[in-house]
Coordinates of C-alpha atoms in Angstrom, one line a residue:
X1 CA 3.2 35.9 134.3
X2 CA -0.2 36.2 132.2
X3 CA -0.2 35.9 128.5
X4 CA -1.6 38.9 127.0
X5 CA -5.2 38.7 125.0
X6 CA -4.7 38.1 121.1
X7 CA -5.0 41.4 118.7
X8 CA -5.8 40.9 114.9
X9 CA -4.0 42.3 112.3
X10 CA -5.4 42.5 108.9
X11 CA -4.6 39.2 106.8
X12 CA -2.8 38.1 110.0
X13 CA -2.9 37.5 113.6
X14 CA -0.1 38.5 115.7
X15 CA 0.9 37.0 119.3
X16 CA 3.9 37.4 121.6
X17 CA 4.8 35.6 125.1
X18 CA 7.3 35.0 127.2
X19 CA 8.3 34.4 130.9
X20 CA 9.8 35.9 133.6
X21 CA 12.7 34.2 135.5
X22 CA 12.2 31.5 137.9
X23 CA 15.5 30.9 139.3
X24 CA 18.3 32.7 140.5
X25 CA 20.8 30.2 139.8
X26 CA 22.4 30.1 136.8
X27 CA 24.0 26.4 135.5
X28 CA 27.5 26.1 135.0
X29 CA 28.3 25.8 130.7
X30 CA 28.8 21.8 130.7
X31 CA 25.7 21.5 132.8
X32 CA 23.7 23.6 130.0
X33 CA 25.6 21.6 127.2
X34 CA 24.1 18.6 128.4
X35 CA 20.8 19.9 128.6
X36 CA 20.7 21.3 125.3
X37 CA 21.7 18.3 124.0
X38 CA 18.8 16.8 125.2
X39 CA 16.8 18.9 123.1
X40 CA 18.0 17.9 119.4
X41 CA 15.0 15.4 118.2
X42 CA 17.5 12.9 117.5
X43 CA 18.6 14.0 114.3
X44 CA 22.2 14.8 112.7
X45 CA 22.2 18.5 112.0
X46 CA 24.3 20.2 109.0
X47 CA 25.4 22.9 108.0
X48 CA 23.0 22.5 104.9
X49 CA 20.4 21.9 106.5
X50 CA 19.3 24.1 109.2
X51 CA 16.2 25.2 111.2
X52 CA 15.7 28.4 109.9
X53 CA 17.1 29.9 106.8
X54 CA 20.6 31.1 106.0
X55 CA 19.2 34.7 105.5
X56 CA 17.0 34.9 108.5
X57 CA 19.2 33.7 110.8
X58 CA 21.6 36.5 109.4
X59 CA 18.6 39.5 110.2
X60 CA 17.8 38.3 112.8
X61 CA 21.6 38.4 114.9
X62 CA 21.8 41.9 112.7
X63 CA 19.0 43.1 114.3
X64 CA 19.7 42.1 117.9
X65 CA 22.7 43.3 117.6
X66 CA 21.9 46.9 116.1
X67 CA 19.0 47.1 119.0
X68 CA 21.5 46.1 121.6
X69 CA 23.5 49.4 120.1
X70 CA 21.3 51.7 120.7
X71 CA 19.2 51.2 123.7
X72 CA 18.3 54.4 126.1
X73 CA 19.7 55.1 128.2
X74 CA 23.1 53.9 126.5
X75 CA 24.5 50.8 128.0
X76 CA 27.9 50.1 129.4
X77 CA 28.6 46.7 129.4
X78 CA 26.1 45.9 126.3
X79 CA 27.5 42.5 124.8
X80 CA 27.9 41.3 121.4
X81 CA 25.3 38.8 120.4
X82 CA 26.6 35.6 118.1
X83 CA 24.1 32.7 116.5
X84 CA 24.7 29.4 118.4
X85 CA 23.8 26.4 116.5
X86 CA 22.7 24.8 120.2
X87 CA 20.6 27.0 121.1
X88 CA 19.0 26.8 116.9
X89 CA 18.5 22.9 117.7
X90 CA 16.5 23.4 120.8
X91 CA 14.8 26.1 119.7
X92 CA 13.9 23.8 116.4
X93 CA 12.8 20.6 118.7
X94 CA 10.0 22.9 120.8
X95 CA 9.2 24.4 117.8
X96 CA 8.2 21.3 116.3
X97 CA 6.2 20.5 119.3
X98 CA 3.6 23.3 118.3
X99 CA 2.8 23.9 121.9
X100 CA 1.9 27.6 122.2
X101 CA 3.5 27.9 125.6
X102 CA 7.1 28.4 126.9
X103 CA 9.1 25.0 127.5
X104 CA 10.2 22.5 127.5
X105 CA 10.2 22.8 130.9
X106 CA 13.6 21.0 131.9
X107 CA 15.6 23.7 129.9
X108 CA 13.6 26.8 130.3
X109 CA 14.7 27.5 134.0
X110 CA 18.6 27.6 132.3
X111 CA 17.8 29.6 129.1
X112 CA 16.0 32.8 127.7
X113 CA 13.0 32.5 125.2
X114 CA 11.0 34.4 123.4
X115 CA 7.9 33.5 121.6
X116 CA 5.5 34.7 118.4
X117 CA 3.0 33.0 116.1
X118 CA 1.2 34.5 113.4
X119 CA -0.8 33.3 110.0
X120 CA -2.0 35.0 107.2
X121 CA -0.1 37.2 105.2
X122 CA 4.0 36.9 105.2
X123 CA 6.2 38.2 108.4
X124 CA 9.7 37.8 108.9
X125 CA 11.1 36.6 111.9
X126 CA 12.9 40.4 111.9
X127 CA 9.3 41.7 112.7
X128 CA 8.6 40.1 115.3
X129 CA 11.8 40.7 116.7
X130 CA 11.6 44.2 116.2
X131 CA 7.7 43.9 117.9
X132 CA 9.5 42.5 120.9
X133 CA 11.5 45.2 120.7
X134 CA 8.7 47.6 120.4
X135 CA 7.7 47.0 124.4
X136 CA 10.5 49.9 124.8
X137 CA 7.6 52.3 124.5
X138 CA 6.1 51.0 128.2
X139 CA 9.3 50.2 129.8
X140 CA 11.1 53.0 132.2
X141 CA 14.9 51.9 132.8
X142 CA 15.7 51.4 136.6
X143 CA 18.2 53.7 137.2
X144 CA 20.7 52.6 140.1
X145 CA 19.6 55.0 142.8
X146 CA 15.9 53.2 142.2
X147 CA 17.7 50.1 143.2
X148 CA 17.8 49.5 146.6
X149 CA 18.1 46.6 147.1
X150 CA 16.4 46.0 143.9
X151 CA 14.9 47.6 141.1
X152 CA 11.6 47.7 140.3
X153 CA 9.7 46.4 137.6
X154 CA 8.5 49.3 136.0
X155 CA 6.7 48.1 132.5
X156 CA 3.3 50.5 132.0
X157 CA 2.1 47.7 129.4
X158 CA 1.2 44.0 129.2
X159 CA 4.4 42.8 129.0
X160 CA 7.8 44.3 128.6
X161 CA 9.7 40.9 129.3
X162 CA 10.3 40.6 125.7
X163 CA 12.4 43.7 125.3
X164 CA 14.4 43.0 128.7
X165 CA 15.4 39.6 127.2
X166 CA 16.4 41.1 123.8
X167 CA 18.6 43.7 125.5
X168 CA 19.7 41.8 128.7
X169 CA 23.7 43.4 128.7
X170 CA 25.3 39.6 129.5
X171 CA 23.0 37.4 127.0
X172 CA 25.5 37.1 124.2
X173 CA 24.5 33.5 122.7
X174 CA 21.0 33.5 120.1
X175 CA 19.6 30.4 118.4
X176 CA 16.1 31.0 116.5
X177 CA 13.9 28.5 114.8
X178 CA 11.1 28.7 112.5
X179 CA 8.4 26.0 112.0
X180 CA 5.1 25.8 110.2
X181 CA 1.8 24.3 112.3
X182 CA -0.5 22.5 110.7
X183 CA -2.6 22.8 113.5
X184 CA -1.4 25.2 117.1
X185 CA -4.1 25.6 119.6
X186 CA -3.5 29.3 120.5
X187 CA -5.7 30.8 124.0
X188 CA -7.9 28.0 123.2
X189 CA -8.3 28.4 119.4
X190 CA -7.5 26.2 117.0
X191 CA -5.0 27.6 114.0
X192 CA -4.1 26.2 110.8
X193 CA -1.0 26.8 109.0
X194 CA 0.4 28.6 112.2
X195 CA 3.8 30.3 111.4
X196 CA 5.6 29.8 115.1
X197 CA 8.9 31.3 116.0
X198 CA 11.2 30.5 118.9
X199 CA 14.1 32.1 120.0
X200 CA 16.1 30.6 122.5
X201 CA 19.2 33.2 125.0
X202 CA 22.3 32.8 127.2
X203 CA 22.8 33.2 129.6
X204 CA 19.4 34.0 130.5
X205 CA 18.2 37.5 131.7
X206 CA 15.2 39.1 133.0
X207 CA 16.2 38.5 136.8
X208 CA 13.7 39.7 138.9
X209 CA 15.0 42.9 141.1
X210 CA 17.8 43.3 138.3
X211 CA 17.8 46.3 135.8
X212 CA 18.7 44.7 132.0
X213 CA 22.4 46.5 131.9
X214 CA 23.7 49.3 133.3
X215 CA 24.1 52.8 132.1
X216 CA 26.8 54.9 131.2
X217 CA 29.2 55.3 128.5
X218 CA 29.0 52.5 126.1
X219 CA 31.5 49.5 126.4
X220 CA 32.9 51.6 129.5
X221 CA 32.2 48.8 131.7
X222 CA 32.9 45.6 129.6
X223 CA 34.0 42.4 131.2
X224 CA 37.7 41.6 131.0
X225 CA 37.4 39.1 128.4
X226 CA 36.3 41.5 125.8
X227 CA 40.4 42.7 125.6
X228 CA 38.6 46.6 125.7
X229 CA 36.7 45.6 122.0
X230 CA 34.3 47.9 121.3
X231 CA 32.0 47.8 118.0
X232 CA 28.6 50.0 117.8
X233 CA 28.4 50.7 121.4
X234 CA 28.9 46.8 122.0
X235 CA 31.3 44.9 124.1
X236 CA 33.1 43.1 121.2
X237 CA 35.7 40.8 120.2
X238 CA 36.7 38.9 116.8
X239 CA 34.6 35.5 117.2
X240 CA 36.1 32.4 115.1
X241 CA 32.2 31.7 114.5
X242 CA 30.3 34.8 112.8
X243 CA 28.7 35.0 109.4
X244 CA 30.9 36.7 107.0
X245 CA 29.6 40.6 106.2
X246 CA 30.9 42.3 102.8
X247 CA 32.5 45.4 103.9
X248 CA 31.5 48.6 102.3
X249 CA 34.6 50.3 100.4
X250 CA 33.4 52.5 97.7
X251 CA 31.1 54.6 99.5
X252 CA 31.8 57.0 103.0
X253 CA 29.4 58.7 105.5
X254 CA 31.6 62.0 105.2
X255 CA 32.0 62.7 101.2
X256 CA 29.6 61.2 98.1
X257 CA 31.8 59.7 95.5
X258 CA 31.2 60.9 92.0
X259 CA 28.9 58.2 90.3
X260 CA 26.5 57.8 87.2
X261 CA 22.8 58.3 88.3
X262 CA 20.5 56.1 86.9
X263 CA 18.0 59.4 86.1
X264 CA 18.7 62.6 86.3
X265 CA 20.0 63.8 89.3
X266 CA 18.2 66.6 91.4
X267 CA 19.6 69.8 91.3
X268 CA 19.9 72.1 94.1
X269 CA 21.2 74.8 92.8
X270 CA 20.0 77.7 90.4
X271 CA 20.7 76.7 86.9
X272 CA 24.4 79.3 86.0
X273 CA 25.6 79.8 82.2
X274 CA 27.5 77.6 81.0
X275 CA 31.6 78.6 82.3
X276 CA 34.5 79.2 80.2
X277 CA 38.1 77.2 80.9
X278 CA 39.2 80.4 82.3
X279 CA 36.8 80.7 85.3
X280 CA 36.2 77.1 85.6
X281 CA 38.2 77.4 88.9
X282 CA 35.2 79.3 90.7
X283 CA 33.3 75.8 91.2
X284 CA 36.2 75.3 94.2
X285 CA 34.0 77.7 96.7
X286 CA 30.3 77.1 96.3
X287 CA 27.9 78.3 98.9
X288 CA 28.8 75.8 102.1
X289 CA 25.6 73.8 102.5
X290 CA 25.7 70.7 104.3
X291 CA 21.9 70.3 104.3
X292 CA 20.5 68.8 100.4
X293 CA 17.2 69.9 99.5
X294 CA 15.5 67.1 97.7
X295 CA 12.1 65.5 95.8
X296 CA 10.1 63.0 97.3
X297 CA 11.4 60.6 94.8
X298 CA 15.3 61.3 95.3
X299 CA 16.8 57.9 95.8
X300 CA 19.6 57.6 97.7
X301 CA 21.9 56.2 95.0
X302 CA 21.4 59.3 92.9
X303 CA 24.2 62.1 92.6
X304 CA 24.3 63.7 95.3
X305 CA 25.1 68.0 94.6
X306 CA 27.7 69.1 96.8
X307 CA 30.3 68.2 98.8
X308 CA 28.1 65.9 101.9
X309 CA 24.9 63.5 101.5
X310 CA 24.2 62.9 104.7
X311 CA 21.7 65.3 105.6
X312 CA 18.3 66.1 103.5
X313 CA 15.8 68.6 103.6
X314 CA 12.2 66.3 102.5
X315 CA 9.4 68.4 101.1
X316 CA 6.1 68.0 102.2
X317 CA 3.5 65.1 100.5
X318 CA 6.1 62.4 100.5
X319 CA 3.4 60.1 101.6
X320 CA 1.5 59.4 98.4
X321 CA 4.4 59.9 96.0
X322 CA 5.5 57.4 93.6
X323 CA 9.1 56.6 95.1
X324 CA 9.4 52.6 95.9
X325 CA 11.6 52.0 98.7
X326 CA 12.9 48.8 99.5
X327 CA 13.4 47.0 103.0
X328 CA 12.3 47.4 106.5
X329 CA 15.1 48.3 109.3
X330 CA 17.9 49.2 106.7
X331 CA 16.9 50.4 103.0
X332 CA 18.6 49.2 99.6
X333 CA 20.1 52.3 98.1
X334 CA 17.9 52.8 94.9
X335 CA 15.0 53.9 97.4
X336 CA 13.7 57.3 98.6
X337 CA 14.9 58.5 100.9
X338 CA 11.6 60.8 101.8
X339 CA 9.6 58.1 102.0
X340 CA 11.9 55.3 103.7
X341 CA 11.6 58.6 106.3
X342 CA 8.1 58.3 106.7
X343 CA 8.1 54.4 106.6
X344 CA 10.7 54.3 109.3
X345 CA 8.8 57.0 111.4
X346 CA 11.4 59.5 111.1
X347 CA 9.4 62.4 109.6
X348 CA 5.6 62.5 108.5
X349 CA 3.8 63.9 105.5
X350 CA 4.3 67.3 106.4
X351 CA 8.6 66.5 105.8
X352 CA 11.6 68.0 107.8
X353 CA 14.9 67.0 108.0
X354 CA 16.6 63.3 107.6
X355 CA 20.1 61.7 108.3
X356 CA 21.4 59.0 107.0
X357 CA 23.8 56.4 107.4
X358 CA 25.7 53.8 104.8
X359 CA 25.5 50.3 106.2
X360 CA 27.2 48.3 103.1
X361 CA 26.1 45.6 101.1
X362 CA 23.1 43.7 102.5
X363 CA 22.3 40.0 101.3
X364 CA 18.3 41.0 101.7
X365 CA 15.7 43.7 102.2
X366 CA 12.4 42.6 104.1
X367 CA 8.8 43.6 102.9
X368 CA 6.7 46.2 105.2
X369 CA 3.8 48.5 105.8
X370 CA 4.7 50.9 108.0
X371 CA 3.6 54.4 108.8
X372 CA 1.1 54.3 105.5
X373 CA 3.8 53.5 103.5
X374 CA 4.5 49.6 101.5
X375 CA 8.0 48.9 101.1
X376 CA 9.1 46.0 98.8
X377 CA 11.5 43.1 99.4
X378 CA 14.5 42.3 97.5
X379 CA 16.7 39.5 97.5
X380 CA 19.8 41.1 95.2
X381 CA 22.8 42.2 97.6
X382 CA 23.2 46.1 97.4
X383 CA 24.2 48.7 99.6
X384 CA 22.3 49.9 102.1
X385 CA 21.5 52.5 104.1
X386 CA 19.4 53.7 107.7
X387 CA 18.0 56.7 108.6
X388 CA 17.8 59.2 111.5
X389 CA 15.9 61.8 113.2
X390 CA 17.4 65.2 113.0
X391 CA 17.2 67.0 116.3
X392 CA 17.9 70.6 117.2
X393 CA 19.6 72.3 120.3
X394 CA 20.7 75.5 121.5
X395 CA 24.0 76.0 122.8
X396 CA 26.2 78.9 124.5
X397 CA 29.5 80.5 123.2
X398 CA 31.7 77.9 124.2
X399 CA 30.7 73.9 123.5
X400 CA 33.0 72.5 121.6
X401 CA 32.5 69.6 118.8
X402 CA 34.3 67.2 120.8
X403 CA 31.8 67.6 123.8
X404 CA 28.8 67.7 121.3
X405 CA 29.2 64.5 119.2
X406 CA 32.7 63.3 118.6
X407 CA 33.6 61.8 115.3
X408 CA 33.9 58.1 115.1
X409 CA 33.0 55.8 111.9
X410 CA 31.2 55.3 109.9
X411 CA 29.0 58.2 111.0
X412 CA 28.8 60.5 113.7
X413 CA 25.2 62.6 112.8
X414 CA 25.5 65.8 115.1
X415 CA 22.3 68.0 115.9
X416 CA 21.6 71.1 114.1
X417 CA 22.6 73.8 116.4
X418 CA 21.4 77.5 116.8
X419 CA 24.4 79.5 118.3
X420 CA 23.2 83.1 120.1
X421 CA 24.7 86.2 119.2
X422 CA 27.8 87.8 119.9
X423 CA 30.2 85.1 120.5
X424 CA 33.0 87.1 118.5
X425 CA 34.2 88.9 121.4
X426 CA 34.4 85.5 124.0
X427 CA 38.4 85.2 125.1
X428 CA 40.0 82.8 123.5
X429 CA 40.9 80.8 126.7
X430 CA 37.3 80.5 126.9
X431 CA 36.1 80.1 123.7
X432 CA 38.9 79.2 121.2
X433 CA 39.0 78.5 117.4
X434 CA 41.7 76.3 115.7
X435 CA 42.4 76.2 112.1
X436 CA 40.5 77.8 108.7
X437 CA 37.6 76.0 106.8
X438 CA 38.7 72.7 108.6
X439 CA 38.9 73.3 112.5
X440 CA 39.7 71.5 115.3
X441 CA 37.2 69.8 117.5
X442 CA 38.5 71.7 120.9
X443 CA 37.1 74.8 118.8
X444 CA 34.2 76.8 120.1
X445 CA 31.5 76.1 117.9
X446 CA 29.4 79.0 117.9
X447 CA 32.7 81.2 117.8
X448 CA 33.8 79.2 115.0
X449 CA 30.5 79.3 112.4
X450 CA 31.4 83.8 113.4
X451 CA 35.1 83.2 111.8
X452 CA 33.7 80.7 109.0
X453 CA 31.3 83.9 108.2
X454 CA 28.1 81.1 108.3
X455 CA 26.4 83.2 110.7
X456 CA 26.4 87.0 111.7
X457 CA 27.9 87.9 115.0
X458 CA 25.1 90.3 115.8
X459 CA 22.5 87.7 115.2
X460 CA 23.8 84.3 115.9
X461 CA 21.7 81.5 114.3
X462 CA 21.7 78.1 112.8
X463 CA 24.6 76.2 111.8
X464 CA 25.4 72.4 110.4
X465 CA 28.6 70.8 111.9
X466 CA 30.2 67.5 110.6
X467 CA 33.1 65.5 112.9
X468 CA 35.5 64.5 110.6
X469 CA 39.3 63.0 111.2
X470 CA 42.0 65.2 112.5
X471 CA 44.5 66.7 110.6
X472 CA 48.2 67.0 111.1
X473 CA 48.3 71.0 110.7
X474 CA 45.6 73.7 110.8
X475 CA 46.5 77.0 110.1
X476 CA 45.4 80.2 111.8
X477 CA 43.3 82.9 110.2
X478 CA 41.8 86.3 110.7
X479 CA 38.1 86.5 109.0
X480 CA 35.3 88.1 109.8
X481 CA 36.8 90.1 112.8
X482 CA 37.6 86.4 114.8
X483 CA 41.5 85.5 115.0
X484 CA 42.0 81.8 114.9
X485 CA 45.0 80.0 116.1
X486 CA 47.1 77.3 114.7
X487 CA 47.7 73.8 115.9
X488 CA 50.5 70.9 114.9
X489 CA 50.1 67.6 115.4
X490 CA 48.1 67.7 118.0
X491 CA 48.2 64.5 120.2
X492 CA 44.7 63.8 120.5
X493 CA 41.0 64.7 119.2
X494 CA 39.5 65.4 115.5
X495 CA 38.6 67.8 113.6
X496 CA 34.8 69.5 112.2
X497 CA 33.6 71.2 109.1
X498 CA 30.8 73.9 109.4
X499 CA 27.9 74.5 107.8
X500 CA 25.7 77.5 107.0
X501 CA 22.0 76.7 107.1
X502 CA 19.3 78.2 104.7
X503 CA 16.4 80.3 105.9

């Protein structure tokens, strides 16, 4: 396959290659052992010293792994993706050759690899994964009735062979290295101080006439080994070898934990007089708002007014504001939210709506310009959070929570739904409601947000849901001319709050 012309960047040059498969034959696991071994430059690796450092290697697995996740269509036998310190030595040896090509040749028929080299100004190894990544935007997934026999290639740009490898459903072994050129001769041009990255896969993928994994419902189709694992939409099970990850355990996706803002914390809310003991009870039933309105410099770390802080309302201008964020594909929690928006792509200076998800501690936070917007890096572990697009649909009188977007953990981020009018009167057989302020997911939505009084029968409109876990008892109710039943114990799905929406 041709290499694709060079494109300048400012400060920086950018290039990516790779290569399509030339076999069909994969090599049995002692026969690649041998051949990687090969491919060590004669020197005793250690744990301490490594090709590529500690904190890269870490963003870089990360990152495969959360792209793996989320690939569209979804995937159903997606693998987990572990570092293996093989793969890391052969990746190191060609590295250190400086050849800008793909090789060495003996190995490459048996293994994956994916190549960039920049100089200039700093990029992390994560960006150029996530460029490789980026090839999404030309590539149409074969669907199986396009493949017969075999699929076609159906890539709209210069290459697309990058992002096939990075989400190739049975490549579940990574090794990266990173090495500095003195001199690389790139297309012909001589560069100094060339910043090369190799990454080196297996089993290999991009098999010509093969799609990269197949779709359905994630971790539906997993191979046998994986003992039914499933983690983020991945085929997984516990691995003796993976980098330790500090779990997250004083912060949810469903309910913000009181904390002490660093600043003032934005308020939401019209200012009330200051209550009394007696009436002090009244702050148990505010208005039910799911959605936060915020300021462009709103960090995510800061107090949060009500009872969620997942989903935020951006005002408009967030692009010049004076909110630092920090990090690239996840954000340290002392940014804005707004603007990690805009940085990510989410929403543009004209705001709308954001999710967001809690990730946990992160070691580090990688430096970007994105979208018009500078983020910073930071090297102190903090939590972490990503953000999501907000989309809107339309349903009838009758989908249910559990067919919309079922809970699971950490987060399950359903769409913002407009319900039409005159749902009250549905049957219940039809369109049921289970429970009082928390309801069960079998519920009819629609009919639901009617009984929580969050939208007018006669009008219908828009409505937040959140999935949350079940509950051992919810108890029937008559409100707002809709009779709901009672449940105990049920012996399977969860539960939802709702949401009114402000106009």
């Amino acid at each position: 396959m041709s290499p694709a012309s060079p494109w300048i960047l400012p400060l920086g040059w950018l290039l990516l290659l790779t290569k399509a498969a030339e076999c069909f034959i994969l090599p049995n696991s002692s026969h690649l052992e041998s051949l990687l071994s090969k491919y060590q430059d004669g020197e005793t690796h250690s744990r301490s010293k490594r090709a590529i450092l500690f904190s890269d290697r870490q963003e870089i697995l990360m990152l495969h792994n959360k792209l793996r996740g989320q690939v569209y269509p979804a995937a159903s036998n997606m693998e987990y993706m572990t570092w293996d310190d093989e793969l890391e030595r052969s990746a190191h040896a060609w590295a250190q050759q400086c050849i800008w090509d793909h090789g060495p040749s003996a190995l490459i028929r048996s293994i994956g690899q994916n190549l960039a080299v920049h100089w200039g100004r700093y990029r992390s190894p994560a960006f150029h994964v996530q460029s490789w990544y980026d090839e999404v935007k030309d590539y149409t997934y074969p669907y199986p009735h396009q493949c017969d026999p075999w699929c076609p290639e159906q890539c709209a740009g210069a290459m697309c062979t990058h992002y096939t490898q990075i989400v190739w459903a049975t490549t579940n072994k990574i090794g990266c290295a990173v090495n500095t050129c003195k001199q690389m001769n790139v297309w012909g041009e001589i560069w100094e101080n060339a910043v090369y990255l190799v990454c080196n896969y297996s089993p290999k993928g991009n098999w010509i006439g093969e799609a990269p994994y197949k779709a359905g419902r994630p971790c539906s189709e997993c191979p046998p080994s994986y003992g039914g694992g499933c983690r983020n939409n991945l085929c997984y099970k516990d691995y003796p070898y993976e980098d330790p990850v500090i779990a997250e355990t004083d912060e949810t996706n469903e309910v913000e934990l009181s904390q002490v803002a660093e600043q003032n914390p934005v308020r939401f809310y019209p200012p009330e007089s200051q209550p009394s003991r007696a009436i002090k009870p009244k702050k148990i039933v505010p208005d039910s708002y799911m959605t936060q309105v915020i300021t462009c410099e709103t960090k995510m770390r800061d107090k949060c007014r009500g009872s969620t802080c997942n989903r935020y309302l951006c005002p408009a201008g967030c692009l010049h504001s004076k909110g630092k964020i920090f990090g690239t594909f996840s954000y340290e929690s002392s940014s804005s939210i707004c603007r990690a928006a805009i940085h990510y792509g989410i929403l543009d200076n004209k705001g709308g709506l954001v999710d967001i998800t809690r990730k946990g501690r992160e070691t580090t936070f990688v430096k970007s310009t994105r979208n018009g917007v500078e983020s910073f890096r930071k090297s102190k572990p903090s939590n972490a959070f990503m953000v999501s697009k907000v989309t809107t649909q339309t349903l009838d009188c009758y989908t249910t929570v559990a067919e919309l977007c079922q809970f699971k953990k950490p987060a399950t981020h359903c769409p913002r739904i407009y319900c039409p009018a005159h749902c009250k009167d549905e049957p219940s057989y039809w369109a049921p409601v289970f429970g009082t302020n928390v309801y069960a997911d079998s519920s009819s939505i629609c009919k639901t947000a009617v009984h929580a009084g969050v939208i007018p029968d006669e009008r219908g409109g828009f409505v937040d849901v959140m999935p949350v876990e079940k509950k051992k008892i919810y108890v029937g109710s008559l409100k707002n001319g809709v009779q709901s039943e009672s449940l105990k114990n049920p012996s399977d799905g969860n539960a939802f709050r709702i949401f009114a929406v402000k106009q």
